[in-house]
JSON list of C-alpha atoms (C1' of nucleotides) in Angstrom, two decimals:
[
{"chain": "A", "resi": 1, "resn": "MET", "atom": "CA", "xyz": [6.05, -4.05, -4.29]},
{"chain": "A", "resi": 2, "resn": "ASP", "atom": "CA", "xyz": [7.80, -7.34, -3.70]},
{"chain": "A", "resi": 3, "resn": "ASN", "atom": "CA", "xyz": [9.98, -8.11, -0.72]},
{"chain": "A", "resi": 4, "resn": "HIS", "atom": "CA", "xyz": [11.98, -11.32, -1.01]},
{"chain": "A", "resi": 5, "resn": "ILE", "atom": "CA", "xyz": [13.17, -11.08, 2.57]},
{"chain": "A", "resi": 6, "resn": "LEU", "atom": "CA", "xyz": [9.63, -11.67, 3.80]},
{"chain": "A", "resi": 7, "resn": "ASN", "atom": "CA", "xyz": [9.08, -14.87, 1.85]},
{"chain": "A", "resi": 8, "resn": "GLU", "atom": "CA", "xyz": [8.47, -16.74, 5.06]},
{"chain": "A", "resi": 9, "resn": "CYS", "atom": "CA", "xyz": [5.61, -14.42, 6.05]},
{"chain": "A", "resi": 10, "resn": "PRO", "atom": "CA", "xyz": [2.42, -16.32, 5.31]},
{"chain": "A", "resi": 11, "resn": "ILE", "atom": "CA", "xyz": [0.49, -13.36, 3.95]},
{"chain": "A", "resi": 12, "resn": "GLN", "atom": "CA", "xyz": [3.27, -12.10, 1.69]},
{"chain": "A", "resi": 13, "resn": "PRO", "atom": "CA", "xyz": [1.77, -13.31, -1.61]},
{"chain": "A", "resi": 14, "resn": "VAL", "atom": "CA", "xyz": [-1.49, -11.46, -1.19]},
{"chain": "A", "resi": 15, "resn": "VAL", "atom": "CA", "xyz": [0.12, -8.34, 0.23]},
{"chain": "A", "resi": 16, "resn": "ASP", "atom": "CA", "xyz": [2.35, -8.33, -2.82]},
{"chain": "A", "resi": 17, "resn": "ILE", "atom": "CA", "xyz": [-0.74, -8.21, -5.02]},
{"chain": "A", "resi": 18, "resn": "LEU", "atom": "CA", "xyz": [-2.86, -5.77, -3.03]},
{"chain": "A", "resi": 19, "resn": "SER", "atom": "CA", "xyz": [-0.23, -3.31, -1.82]},
{"chain": "A", "resi": 20, "resn": "GLY", "atom": "CA", "xyz": [-0.30, -1.00, -4.83]},
{"chain": "A", "resi": 21, "resn": "LYS", "atom": "CA", "xyz": [-2.00, 2.27, -4.07]},
{"chain": "A", "resi": 22, "resn": "TRP", "atom": "CA", "xyz": [-5.11, 1.70, -6.21]},
{"chain": "A", "resi": 23, "resn": "THR", "atom": "CA", "xyz": [-5.07, -2.06, -6.60]},
{"chain": "A", "resi": 24, "resn": "SER", "atom": "CA", "xyz": [-7.79, -2.93, -4.10]},
{"chain": "A", "resi": 25, "resn": "TYR", "atom": "CA", "xyz": [-10.11, -0.29, -5.51]},
{"chain": "A", "resi": 26, "resn": "ILE", "atom": "CA", "xyz": [-9.62, -1.55, -9.06]},
{"chain": "A", "resi": 27, "resn": "LEU", "atom": "CA", "xyz": [-10.30, -5.13, -8.02]},
{"chain": "A", "resi": 28, "resn": "TRP", "atom": "CA", "xyz": [-13.37, -4.00, -6.15]},
{"chain": "A", "resi": 29, "resn": "GLU", "atom": "CA", "xyz": [-14.76, -2.33, -9.26]},
{"chain": "A", "resi": 30, "resn": "ILE", "atom": "CA", "xyz": [-14.15, -5.34, -11.48]},
{"chain": "A", "resi": 31, "resn": "TYR", "atom": "CA", "xyz": [-15.51, -7.68, -8.83]},
{"chain": "A", "resi": 32, "resn": "ASN", "atom": "CA", "xyz": [-18.69, -5.59, -9.00]},
{"chain": "A", "resi": 33, "resn": "LYS", "atom": "CA", "xyz": [-19.00, -5.96, -12.75]},
{"chain": "A", "resi": 34, "resn": "ASN", "atom": "CA", "xyz": [-17.56, -2.60, -13.60]},
{"chain": "A", "resi": 35, "resn": "ASN", "atom": "CA", "xyz": [-15.39, -4.13, -16.30]},
{"chain": "A", "resi": 36, "resn": "HIS", "atom": "CA", "xyz": [-14.50, -1.42, -18.78]},
{"chain": "A", "resi": 37, "resn": "TYR", "atom": "CA", "xyz": [-11.31, 0.59, -18.68]},
{"chain": "A", "resi": 38, "resn": "GLY", "atom": "CA", "xyz": [-13.25, 3.80, -19.12]},
{"chain": "A", "resi": 39, "resn": "SER", "atom": "CA", "xyz": [-15.91, 3.08, -16.53]},
{"chain": "A", "resi": 40, "resn": "ILE", "atom": "CA", "xyz": [-13.33, 1.98, -13.95]},
{"chain": "A", "resi": 41, "resn": "LYS", "atom": "CA", "xyz": [-11.51, 5.25, -14.49]},
{"chain": "A", "resi": 42, "resn": "LYS", "atom": "CA", "xyz": [-14.75, 7.16, -14.07]},
{"chain": "A", "resi": 43, "resn": "GLN", "atom": "CA", "xyz": [-15.54, 5.38, -10.80]},
{"chain": "A", "resi": 44, "resn": "LEU", "atom": "CA", "xyz": [-12.09, 6.13, -9.37]},
{"chain": "A", "resi": 45, "resn": "PRO", "atom": "CA", "xyz": [-11.71, 9.89, -9.52]},
{"chain": "A", "resi": 46, "resn": "GLY", "atom": "CA", "xyz": [-8.08, 10.86, -9.09]},
{"chain": "A", "resi": 47, "resn": "ILE", "atom": "CA", "xyz": [-6.45, 7.85, -10.72]},
{"chain": "A", "resi": 48, "resn": "SER", "atom": "CA", "xyz": [-4.25, 8.66, -13.69]},
{"chain": "A", "resi": 49, "resn": "THR", "atom": "CA", "xyz": [-4.37, 6.81, -16.99]},
{"chain": "A", "resi": 50, "resn": "ARG", "atom": "CA", "xyz": [-0.84, 5.64, -16.41]},
{"chain": "A", "resi": 51, "resn": "THR", "atom": "CA", "xyz": [-1.50, 4.20, -12.98]},
{"chain": "A", "resi": 52, "resn": "LEU", "atom": "CA", "xyz": [-4.68, 2.46, -14.08]},
{"chain": "A", "resi": 53, "resn": "ALA", "atom": "CA", "xyz": [-2.93, 0.92, -17.08]},
{"chain": "A", "resi": 54, "resn": "VAL", "atom": "CA", "xyz": [0.10, -0.14, -15.03]},
{"chain": "A", "resi": 55, "resn": "ARG", "atom": "CA", "xyz": [-2.01, -1.74, -12.32]},
{"chain": "A", "resi": 56, "resn": "LEU", "atom": "CA", "xyz": [-4.26, -3.54, -14.80]},
{"chain": "A", "resi": 57, "resn": "LYS", "atom": "CA", "xyz": [-1.26, -4.99, -16.59]},
{"chain": "A", "resi": 58, "resn": "PHE", "atom": "CA", "xyz": [0.31, -5.98, -13.28]},
{"chain": "A", "resi": 59, "resn": "LEU", "atom": "CA", "xyz": [-2.84, -7.84, -12.27]},
{"chain": "A", "resi": 60, "resn": "GLU", "atom": "CA", "xyz": [-3.04, -9.46, -15.68]},
{"chain": "A", "resi": 61, "resn": "ASN", "atom": "CA", "xyz": [0.55, -10.66, -15.36]},
{"chain": "A", "resi": 62, "resn": "LYS", "atom": "CA", "xyz": [-0.23, -12.08, -11.93]},
{"chain": "A", "resi": 63, "resn": "GLY", "atom": "CA", "xyz": [-3.06, -14.12, -13.43]},
{"chain": "A", "resi": 64, "resn": "ILE", "atom": "CA", "xyz": [-5.73, -12.21, -11.53]},
{"chain": "A", "resi": 65, "resn": "LEU", "atom": "CA", "xyz": [-7.36, -10.52, -14.50]},
{"chain": "A", "resi": 66, "resn": "SER", "atom": "CA", "xyz": [-8.07, -11.46, -18.11]},
{"chain": "A", "resi": 67, "resn": "ARG", "atom": "CA", "xyz": [-8.16, -8.82, -20.81]},
{"chain": "A", "resi": 68, "resn": "THR", "atom": "CA", "xyz": [-10.53, -8.91, -23.76]},
{"chain": "A", "resi": 69, "resn": "VAL", "atom": "CA", "xyz": [-10.39, -6.56, -26.75]},
{"chain": "A", "resi": 70, "resn": "PHE", "atom": "CA", "xyz": [-13.44, -5.98, -28.93]},
{"chain": "A", "resi": 71, "resn": "ASN", "atom": "CA", "xyz": [-12.67, -4.82, -32.45]},
{"chain": "A", "resi": 72, "resn": "THR", "atom": "CA", "xyz": [-15.38, -2.21, -32.47]},
{"chain": "A", "resi": 73, "resn": "ASN", "atom": "CA", "xyz": [-14.82, 1.37, -33.48]},
{"chain": "A", "resi": 74, "resn": "PRO", "atom": "CA", "xyz": [-13.87, 2.95, -31.20]},
{"chain": "A", "resi": 75, "resn": "PRO", "atom": "CA", "xyz": [-12.28, -0.12, -29.57]},
{"chain": "A", "resi": 76, "resn": "THR", "atom": "CA", "xyz": [-13.54, -1.46, -26.25]},
{"chain": "A", "resi": 77, "resn": "VAL", "atom": "CA", "xyz": [-11.56, -3.40, -23.67]},
{"chain": "A", "resi": 78, "resn": "THR", "atom": "CA", "xyz": [-12.98, -5.32, -20.75]},
{"chain": "A", "resi": 79, "resn": "TYR", "atom": "CA", "xyz": [-11.29, -6.85, -17.74]},
{"chain": "A", "resi": 80, "resn": "ASP", "atom": "CA", "xyz": [-12.59, -9.85, -15.85]},
{"chain": "A", "resi": 81, "resn": "LEU", "atom": "CA", "xyz": [-11.43, -11.77, -12.82]},
{"chain": "A", "resi": 82, "resn": "THR", "atom": "CA", "xyz": [-9.87, -15.10, -13.74]},
{"chain": "A", "resi": 83, "resn": "ASN", "atom": "CA", "xyz": [-10.65, -18.18, -11.69]},
{"chain": "A", "resi": 84, "resn": "LYS", "atom": "CA", "xyz": [-7.62, -17.27, -9.61]},
{"chain": "A", "resi": 85, "resn": "GLY", "atom": "CA", "xyz": [-8.84, -13.71, -9.30]},
{"chain": "A", "resi": 86, "resn": "LEU", "atom": "CA", "xyz": [-12.27, -14.85, -8.19]},
{"chain": "A", "resi": 87, "resn": "THR", "atom": "CA", "xyz": [-10.68, -16.55, -5.20]},
{"chain": "A", "resi": 88, "resn": "LEU", "atom": "CA", "xyz": [-9.89, -13.09, -3.88]},
{"chain": "A", "resi": 89, "resn": "ALA", "atom": "CA", "xyz": [-13.61, -12.59, -3.31]},
{"chain": "A", "resi": 90, "resn": "PRO", "atom": "CA", "xyz": [-13.56, -13.61, 0.38]},
{"chain": "A", "resi": 91, "resn": "ILE", "atom": "CA", "xyz": [-10.91, -11.00, 1.05]},
{"chain": "A", "resi": 92, "resn": "LEU", "atom": "CA", "xyz": [-12.83, -8.29, -0.79]},
{"chain": "A", "resi": 93, "resn": "LYS", "atom": "CA", "xyz": [-16.07, -9.24, 0.93]},
{"chain": "A", "resi": 94, "resn": "SER", "atom": "CA", "xyz": [-14.51, -9.22, 4.39]},
{"chain": "A", "resi": 95, "resn": "MET", "atom": "CA", "xyz": [-13.01, -5.81, 3.60]},
{"chain": "A", "resi": 96, "resn": "LYS", "atom": "CA", "xyz": [-16.43, -4.50, 2.61]},
{"chain": "A", "resi": 97, "resn": "THR", "atom": "CA", "xyz": [-18.06, -5.93, 5.73]},
{"chain": "A", "resi": 98, "resn": "TRP", "atom": "CA", "xyz": [-15.46, -4.39, 8.00]},
{"chain": "A", "resi": 99, "resn": "SER", "atom": "CA", "xyz": [-15.67, -1.02, 6.29]},
{"chain": "A", "resi": 100, "resn": "GLU", "atom": "CA", "xyz": [-19.42, -0.89, 6.70]},
{"chain": "A", "resi": 101, "resn": "LEU", "atom": "CA", "xyz": [-19.17, -1.57, 10.41]},
{"chain": "A", "resi": 102, "resn": "TYR", "atom": "CA", "xyz": [-16.22, 0.63, 11.31]},
{"chain": "A", "resi": 103, "resn": "GLN", "atom": "CA", "xyz": [-16.01, 3.54, 8.92]},
{"chain": "B", "resi": 1, "resn": "MET", "atom": "CA", "xyz": [-2.82, 7.30, 2.90]},
{"chain": "B", "resi": 2, "resn": "ASP", "atom": "CA", "xyz": [-6.24, 8.84, 2.93]},
{"chain": "B", "resi": 3, "resn": "ASN", "atom": "CA", "xyz": [-8.21, 9.83, -0.13]},
{"chain": "B", "resi": 4, "resn": "HIS", "atom": "CA", "xyz": [-11.28, 11.90, 0.57]},
{"chain": "B", "resi": 5, "resn": "ILE", "atom": "CA", "xyz": [-12.42, 11.73, -3.02]},
{"chain": "B", "resi": 6, "resn": "LEU", "atom": "CA", "xyz": [-13.07, 8.02, -2.64]},
{"chain": "B", "resi": 7, "resn": "ASN", "atom": "CA", "xyz": [-15.31, 8.33, 0.38]},
{"chain": "B", "resi": 8, "resn": "GLU", "atom": "CA", "xyz": [-18.11, 6.65, -1.48]},
{"chain": "B", "resi": 9, "resn": "CYS", "atom": "CA", "xyz": [-16.04, 3.55, -2.20]},
{"chain": "B", "resi": 10, "resn": "PRO", "atom": "CA", "xyz": [-17.26, 0.91, 0.24]},
{"chain": "B", "resi": 11, "resn": "ILE", "atom": "CA", "xyz": [-13.84, -0.53, 1.03]},
{"chain": "B", "resi": 12, "resn": "GLN", "atom": "CA", "xyz": [-12.13, 2.83, 1.56]},
{"chain": "B", "resi": 13, "resn": "PRO", "atom": "CA", "xyz": [-11.97, 2.66, 5.38]},
{"chain": "B", "resi": 14, "resn": "VAL", "atom": "CA", "xyz": [-10.08, -0.61, 5.49]},
{"chain": "B", "resi": 15, "resn": "VAL", "atom": "CA", "xyz": [-7.83, 0.25, 2.58]},
{"chain": "B", "resi": 16, "resn": "ASP", "atom": "CA", "xyz": [-6.94, 3.42, 4.44]},
{"chain": "B", "resi": 17, "resn": "ILE", "atom": "CA", "xyz": [-5.78, 1.32, 7.37]},
{"chain": "B", "resi": 18, "resn": "LEU", "atom": "CA", "xyz": [-4.01, -1.47, 5.51]},
{"chain": "B", "resi": 19, "resn": "SER", "atom": "CA", "xyz": [-2.40, 0.48, 2.70]},
{"chain": "B", "resi": 20, "resn": "GLY", "atom": "CA", "xyz": [0.88, 1.31, 4.43]},
{"chain": "B", "resi": 21, "resn": "LYS", "atom": "CA", "xyz": [3.78, -0.74, 3.15]},
{"chain": "B", "resi": 22, "resn": "TRP", "atom": "CA", "xyz": [4.29, -2.74, 6.37]},
{"chain": "B", "resi": 23, "resn": "THR", "atom": "CA", "xyz": [0.91, -2.41, 8.05]},
{"chain": "B", "resi": 24, "resn": "SER", "atom": "CA", "xyz": [-0.53, -5.78, 7.15]},
{"chain": "B", "resi": 25, "resn": "TYR", "atom": "CA", "xyz": [2.63, -7.56, 8.23]},
{"chain": "B", "resi": 26, "resn": "ILE", "atom": "CA", "xyz": [2.65, -5.79, 11.58]},
{"chain": "B", "resi": 27, "resn": "LEU", "atom": "CA", "xyz": [-0.99, -6.64, 12.20]},
{"chain": "B", "resi": 28, "resn": "TRP", "atom": "CA", "xyz": [-0.31, -10.22, 11.24]},
{"chain": "B", "resi": 29, "resn": "GLU", "atom": "CA", "xyz": [2.46, -10.49, 13.82]},
{"chain": "B", "resi": 30, "resn": "ILE", "atom": "CA", "xyz": [0.38, -8.99, 16.60]},
{"chain": "B", "resi": 31, "resn": "TYR", "atom": "CA", "xyz": [-2.61, -11.10, 15.63]},
{"chain": "B", "resi": 32, "resn": "ASN", "atom": "CA", "xyz": [-0.33, -14.11, 16.13]},
{"chain": "B", "resi": 33, "resn": "LYS", "atom": "CA", "xyz": [0.66, -13.07, 19.63]},
{"chain": "B", "resi": 34, "resn": "ASN", "atom": "CA", "xyz": [3.97, -11.58, 18.64]},
{"chain": "B", "resi": 35, "resn": "ASN", "atom": "CA", "xyz": [3.28, -8.51, 20.79]},
{"chain": "B", "resi": 36, "resn": "HIS", "atom": "CA", "xyz": [6.62, -6.93, 21.67]},
{"chain": "B", "resi": 37, "resn": "TYR", "atom": "CA", "xyz": [8.16, -4.08, 19.74]},
{"chain": "B", "resi": 38, "resn": "GLY", "atom": "CA", "xyz": [11.49, -5.89, 19.65]},
{"chain": "B", "resi": 39, "resn": "SER", "atom": "CA", "xyz": [10.15, -9.26, 18.57]},
{"chain": "B", "resi": 40, "resn": "ILE", "atom": "CA", "xyz": [7.99, -7.69, 15.87]},
{"chain": "B", "resi": 41, "resn": "LYS", "atom": "CA", "xyz": [11.06, -5.95, 14.53]},
{"chain": "B", "resi": 42, "resn": "LYS", "atom": "CA", "xyz": [12.99, -9.22, 14.60]},
{"chain": "B", "resi": 43, "resn": "GLN", "atom": "CA", "xyz": [10.25, -11.02, 12.66]},
{"chain": "B", "resi": 44, "resn": "LEU", "atom": "CA", "xyz": [10.14, -8.34, 9.97]},
{"chain": "B", "resi": 45, "resn": "PRO", "atom": "CA", "xyz": [13.67, -8.10, 8.61]},
{"chain": "B", "resi": 46, "resn": "GLY", "atom": "CA", "xyz": [14.11, -4.90, 6.65]},
{"chain": "B", "resi": 47, "resn": "ILE", "atom": "CA", "xyz": [11.74, -2.65, 8.59]},
{"chain": "B", "resi": 48, "resn": "SER", "atom": "CA", "xyz": [13.34, 0.41, 10.17]},
{"chain": "B", "resi": 49, "resn": "THR", "atom": "CA", "xyz": [12.73, 1.57, 13.72]},
{"chain": "B", "resi": 50, "resn": "ARG", "atom": "CA", "xyz": [11.13, 4.71, 12.42]},
{"chain": "B", "resi": 51, "resn": "THR", "atom": "CA", "xyz": [8.69, 2.94, 10.16]},
{"chain": "B", "resi": 52, "resn": "LEU", "atom": "CA", "xyz": [7.71, 0.44, 12.83]},
{"chain": "B", "resi": 53, "resn": "ALA", "atom": "CA", "xyz": [7.14, 3.20, 15.38]},
{"chain": "B", "resi": 54, "resn": "VAL", "atom": "CA", "xyz": [5.19, 5.34, 12.92]},
{"chain": "B", "resi": 55, "resn": "ARG", "atom": "CA", "xyz": [2.95, 2.49, 11.83]},
{"chain": "B", "resi": 56, "resn": "LEU", "atom": "CA", "xyz": [2.32, 1.34, 15.40]},
{"chain": "B", "resi": 57, "resn": "LYS", "atom": "CA", "xyz": [1.31, 4.83, 16.42]},
{"chain": "B", "resi": 58, "resn": "PHE", "atom": "CA", "xyz": [-0.90, 5.16, 13.36]},
{"chain": "B", "resi": 59, "resn": "LEU", "atom": "CA", "xyz": [-2.70, 1.93, 14.24]},
{"chain": "B", "resi": 60, "resn": "GLU", "atom": "CA", "xyz": [-2.99, 3.06, 17.85]},
{"chain": "B", "resi": 61, "resn": "ASN", "atom": "CA", "xyz": [-4.56, 6.34, 16.74]},
{"chain": "B", "resi": 62, "resn": "LYS", "atom": "CA", "xyz": [-7.00, 4.44, 14.55]},
{"chain": "B", "resi": 63, "resn": "GLY", "atom": "CA", "xyz": [-8.12, 2.44, 17.58]},
{"chain": "B", "resi": 64, "resn": "ILE", "atom": "CA", "xyz": [-6.77, -0.81, 16.18]},
{"chain": "B", "resi": 65, "resn": "LEU", "atom": "CA", "xyz": [-4.00, -1.35, 18.71]},
{"chain": "B", "resi": 66, "resn": "SER", "atom": "CA", "xyz": [-3.53, -0.69, 22.40]},
{"chain": "B", "resi": 67, "resn": "ARG", "atom": "CA", "xyz": [-0.10, 0.08, 23.78]},
{"chain": "B", "resi": 68, "resn": "THR", "atom": "CA", "xyz": [1.10, -1.02, 27.22]},
{"chain": "B", "resi": 69, "resn": "VAL", "atom": "CA", "xyz": [4.34, 0.11, 28.82]},
{"chain": "B", "resi": 70, "resn": "PHE", "atom": "CA", "xyz": [5.92, -1.96, 31.59]},
{"chain": "B", "resi": 71, "resn": "ASN", "atom": "CA", "xyz": [8.18, -0.02, 33.91]},
{"chain": "B", "resi": 72, "resn": "THR", "atom": "CA", "xyz": [10.86, -2.63, 33.92]},
{"chain": "B", "resi": 73, "resn": "ASN", "atom": "CA", "xyz": [14.47, -1.82, 33.30]},
{"chain": "B", "resi": 74, "resn": "PRO", "atom": "CA", "xyz": [15.03, -1.84, 30.43]},
{"chain": "B", "resi": 75, "resn": "PRO", "atom": "CA", "xyz": [11.44, -0.91, 29.58]},
{"chain": "B", "resi": 76, "resn": "THR", "atom": "CA", "xyz": [9.18, -3.27, 27.69]},
{"chain": "B", "resi": 77, "resn": "VAL", "atom": "CA", "xyz": [6.28, -2.29, 25.45]},
{"chain": "B", "resi": 78, "resn": "THR", "atom": "CA", "xyz": [3.58, -4.59, 24.18]},
{"chain": "B", "resi": 79, "resn": "TYR", "atom": "CA", "xyz": [0.92, -4.03, 21.57]},
{"chain": "B", "resi": 80, "resn": "ASP", "atom": "CA", "xyz": [-2.43, -5.79, 21.47]},
{"chain": "B", "resi": 81, "resn": "LEU", "atom": "CA", "xyz": [-5.39, -5.70, 19.15]},
{"chain": "B", "resi": 82, "resn": "THR", "atom": "CA", "xyz": [-8.30, -3.76, 20.59]},
{"chain": "B", "resi": 83, "resn": "ASN", "atom": "CA", "xyz": [-11.83, -5.08, 20.18]},
{"chain": "B", "resi": 84, "resn": "LYS", "atom": "CA", "xyz": [-12.00, -3.05, 17.00]},
{"chain": "B", "resi": 85, "resn": "GLY", "atom": "CA", "xyz": [-8.66, -4.45, 15.89]},
{"chain": "B", "resi": 86, "resn": "LEU", "atom": "CA", "xyz": [-9.80, -8.00, 16.53]},
{"chain": "B", "resi": 87, "resn": "THR", "atom": "CA", "xyz": [-12.58, -7.52, 14.01]},
{"chain": "B", "resi": 88, "resn": "LEU", "atom": "CA", "xyz": [-9.89, -7.39, 11.33]},
{"chain": "B", "resi": 89, "resn": "ALA", "atom": "CA", "xyz": [-9.28, -11.09, 11.95]},
{"chain": "B", "resi": 90, "resn": "PRO", "atom": "CA", "xyz": [-11.52, -12.33, 9.12]},
{"chain": "B", "resi": 91, "resn": "ILE", "atom": "CA", "xyz": [-9.56, -10.19, 6.68]},
{"chain": "B", "resi": 92, "resn": "LEU", "atom": "CA", "xyz": [-6.21, -11.46, 7.95]},
{"chain": "B", "resi": 93, "resn": "LYS", "atom": "CA", "xyz": [-7.40, -15.05, 7.94]},
{"chain": "B", "resi": 94, "resn": "SER", "atom": "CA", "xyz": [-8.73, -14.83, 4.40]},
{"chain": "B", "resi": 95, "resn": "MET", "atom": "CA", "xyz": [-5.42, -13.29, 3.34]},
{"chain": "B", "resi": 96, "resn": "LYS", "atom": "CA", "xyz": [-3.54, -16.16, 4.92]},
{"chain": "B", "resi": 97, "resn": "THR", "atom": "CA", "xyz": [-5.79, -18.76, 3.28]},
{"chain": "B", "resi": 98, "resn": "TRP", "atom": "CA", "xyz": [-5.38, -17.21, -0.13]},
{"chain": "B", "resi": 99, "resn": "SER", "atom": "CA", "xyz": [-1.62, -16.92, 0.22]},
{"chain": "B", "resi": 100, "resn": "GLU", "atom": "CA", "xyz": [-1.30, -20.59, 1.13]},
{"chain": "B", "resi": 101, "resn": "LEU", "atom": "CA", "xyz": [-3.24, -21.65, -1.92]},
{"chain": "B", "resi": 102, "resn": "TYR", "atom": "CA", "xyz": [-1.79, -19.31, -4.51]},
{"chain": "B", "resi": 103, "resn": "GLN", "atom": "CA", "xyz": [1.74, -18.38, -3.61]},
{"chain": "C", "resi": 1, "resn": "DC", "atom": "C1'", "xyz": [15.10, -1.57, 25.09]},
{"chain": "C", "resi": 2, "resn": "DC", "atom": "C1'", "xyz": [11.75, 1.63, 23.09]},
{"chain": "C", "resi": 3, "resn": "DG", "atom": "C1'", "xyz": [11.07, 5.00, 19.99]},
{"chain": "C", "resi": 4, "resn": "DG", "atom": "C1'", "xyz": [11.39, 10.29, 19.00]},
{"chain": "C", "resi": 5, "resn": "DA", "atom": "C1'", "xyz": [13.89, 13.72, 15.85]},
{"chain": "C", "resi": 6, "resn": "DT", "atom": "C1'", "xyz": [16.36, 14.73, 11.64]},
{"chain": "C", "resi": 7, "resn": "DC", "atom": "C1'", "xyz": [18.04, 14.31, 7.41]},
{"chain": "C", "resi": 8, "resn": "DC", "atom": "C1'", "xyz": [17.79, 12.39, 3.06]},
{"chain": "C", "resi": 9, "resn": "DC", "atom": "C1'", "xyz": [16.61, 9.85, -0.99]},
{"chain": "C", "resi": 10, "resn": "DA", "atom": "C1'", "xyz": [14.51, 6.27, -4.29]},
{"chain": "C", "resi": 11, "resn": "DG", "atom": "C1'", "xyz": [10.83, 5.23, -6.66]},
{"chain": "C", "resi": 12, "resn": "DC", "atom": "C1'", "xyz": [5.78, 5.31, -6.86]},
{"chain": "C", "resi": 13, "resn": "DG", "atom": "C1'", "xyz": [2.64, 7.38, -9.16]},
{"chain": "C", "resi": 14, "resn": "DG", "atom": "C1'", "xyz": [0.58, 12.10, -10.95]},
{"chain": "C", "resi": 15, "resn": "DA", "atom": "C1'", "xyz": [0.14, 15.38, -15.17]},
{"chain": "C", "resi": 16, "resn": "DT", "atom": "C1'", "xyz": [0.31, 15.91, -19.71]},
{"chain": "C", "resi": 17, "resn": "DA", "atom": "C1'", "xyz": [0.84, 15.03, -24.56]},
{"chain": "C", "resi": 18, "resn": "DC", "atom": "C1'", "xyz": [0.50, 11.80, -28.02]},
{"chain": "C", "resi": 19, "resn": "DT", "atom": "C1'", "xyz": [-0.84, 7.37, -30.91]},
{"chain": "C", "resi": 20, "resn": "DG", "atom": "C1'", "xyz": [-3.50, 3.24, -33.01]},
{"chain": "D", "resi": 1, "resn": "DC", "atom": "C1'", "xyz": [-11.58, 4.68, -26.39]},
{"chain": "D", "resi": 2, "resn": "DA", "atom": "C1'", "xyz": [-7.61, 2.65, -24.56]},
{"chain": "D", "resi": 3, "resn": "DG", "atom": "C1'", "xyz": [-3.74, 3.00, -23.73]},
{"chain": "D", "resi": 4, "resn": "DT", "atom": "C1'", "xyz": [1.92, 4.53, -24.25]},
{"chain": "D", "resi": 5, "resn": "DA", "atom": "C1'", "xyz": [5.75, 7.85, -23.40]},
{"chain": "D", "resi": 6, "resn": "DT", "atom": "C1'", "xyz": [8.04, 11.21, -20.83]},
{"chain": "D", "resi": 7, "resn": "DC", "atom": "C1'", "xyz": [9.03, 14.00, -17.26]},
{"chain": "D", "resi": 8, "resn": "DC", "atom": "C1'", "xyz": [9.18, 15.02, -12.56]},
{"chain": "D", "resi": 9, "resn": "DG", "atom": "C1'", "xyz": [7.16, 16.13, -7.78]},
{"chain": "D", "resi": 10, "resn": "DC", "atom": "C1'", "xyz": [6.29, 14.19, -3.52]},
{"chain": "D", "resi": 11, "resn": "DT", "atom": "C1'", "xyz": [6.01, 11.27, 0.17]},
{"chain": "D", "resi": 12, "resn": "DG", "atom": "C1'", "xyz": [6.94, 6.86, 2.34]},
{"chain": "D", "resi": 13, "resn": "DG", "atom": "C1'", "xyz": [10.29, 5.12, 4.51]},
{"chain": "D", "resi": 14, "resn": "DG", "atom": "C1'", "xyz": [15.62, 4.11, 5.35]},
{"chain": "D", "resi": 15, "resn": "DA", "atom": "C1'", "xyz": [19.92, 5.52, 8.24]},
{"chain": "D", "resi": 16, "resn": "DT", "atom": "C1'", "xyz": [21.52, 7.49, 12.10]},
{"chain": "D", "resi": 17, "resn": "DC", "atom": "C1'", "xyz": [21.76, 9.82, 16.42]},
{"chain": "D", "resi": 18, "resn": "DC", "atom": "C1'", "xyz": [19.94, 10.56, 20.80]},
{"chain": "D", "resi": 19, "resn": "DG", "atom": "C1'", "xyz": [17.23, 10.64, 25.03]},
{"chain": "D", "resi": 20, "resn": "DG", "atom": "C1'", "xyz": [14.18, 8.42, 28.59]}
]
DNA sequence: CCGGATCCCAGCGGATACTG
DNA sequence: CAGTATCCGCTGGGATCCGG
């Protein structure tokens, strides 16, 4: 997903984050308060457990998401945008606006 | 690149357009008046002729780009954002802003 | 110089089974 | 429920040749 040759391209950092196949959709769900692993999966029919887990961990490692485990039984895990992740909001909102106008 | 199952996801149309590996970079170049096939290729080290041609045609088919051939010798081809393509500007600008702050 | 046609391959991500 | 592990199919895209 990374491309060191393009470091001089000014949009490379965000493309690096968003370029995964499901990444934008996952961020959209969490941005809209759909925070649980299970409910995200339900809202994204077709995504595999592996892909969802891999992408969530990737976003966590990038500092975009925080992960919280509740010691209930059965266990519950929620994901939230960090302060850094929240700064992606203008991008997500402009994507939504465009999609509404030009779908 | 398309996913009919996600039709109800409100950002699906734009994700469909931007999800190709090089698509955002190509749009960024053209948005910044780097309009020639050859100069785009020069600015994106690592992209193959096939991929650039495929992505340009894809964006043309989507109504994002217009293609103009000049009957010079050797021939020259330029690509420009259509009116529809220009409406992607807010997305590209927000991507640039984010990348500057958080790279 | 632009880009179509072919061939080919790495690696993304899908399916499934399994665990704490 | 929330993942991890494994296997593997498929497609995006790279290399190359060629023609306009």
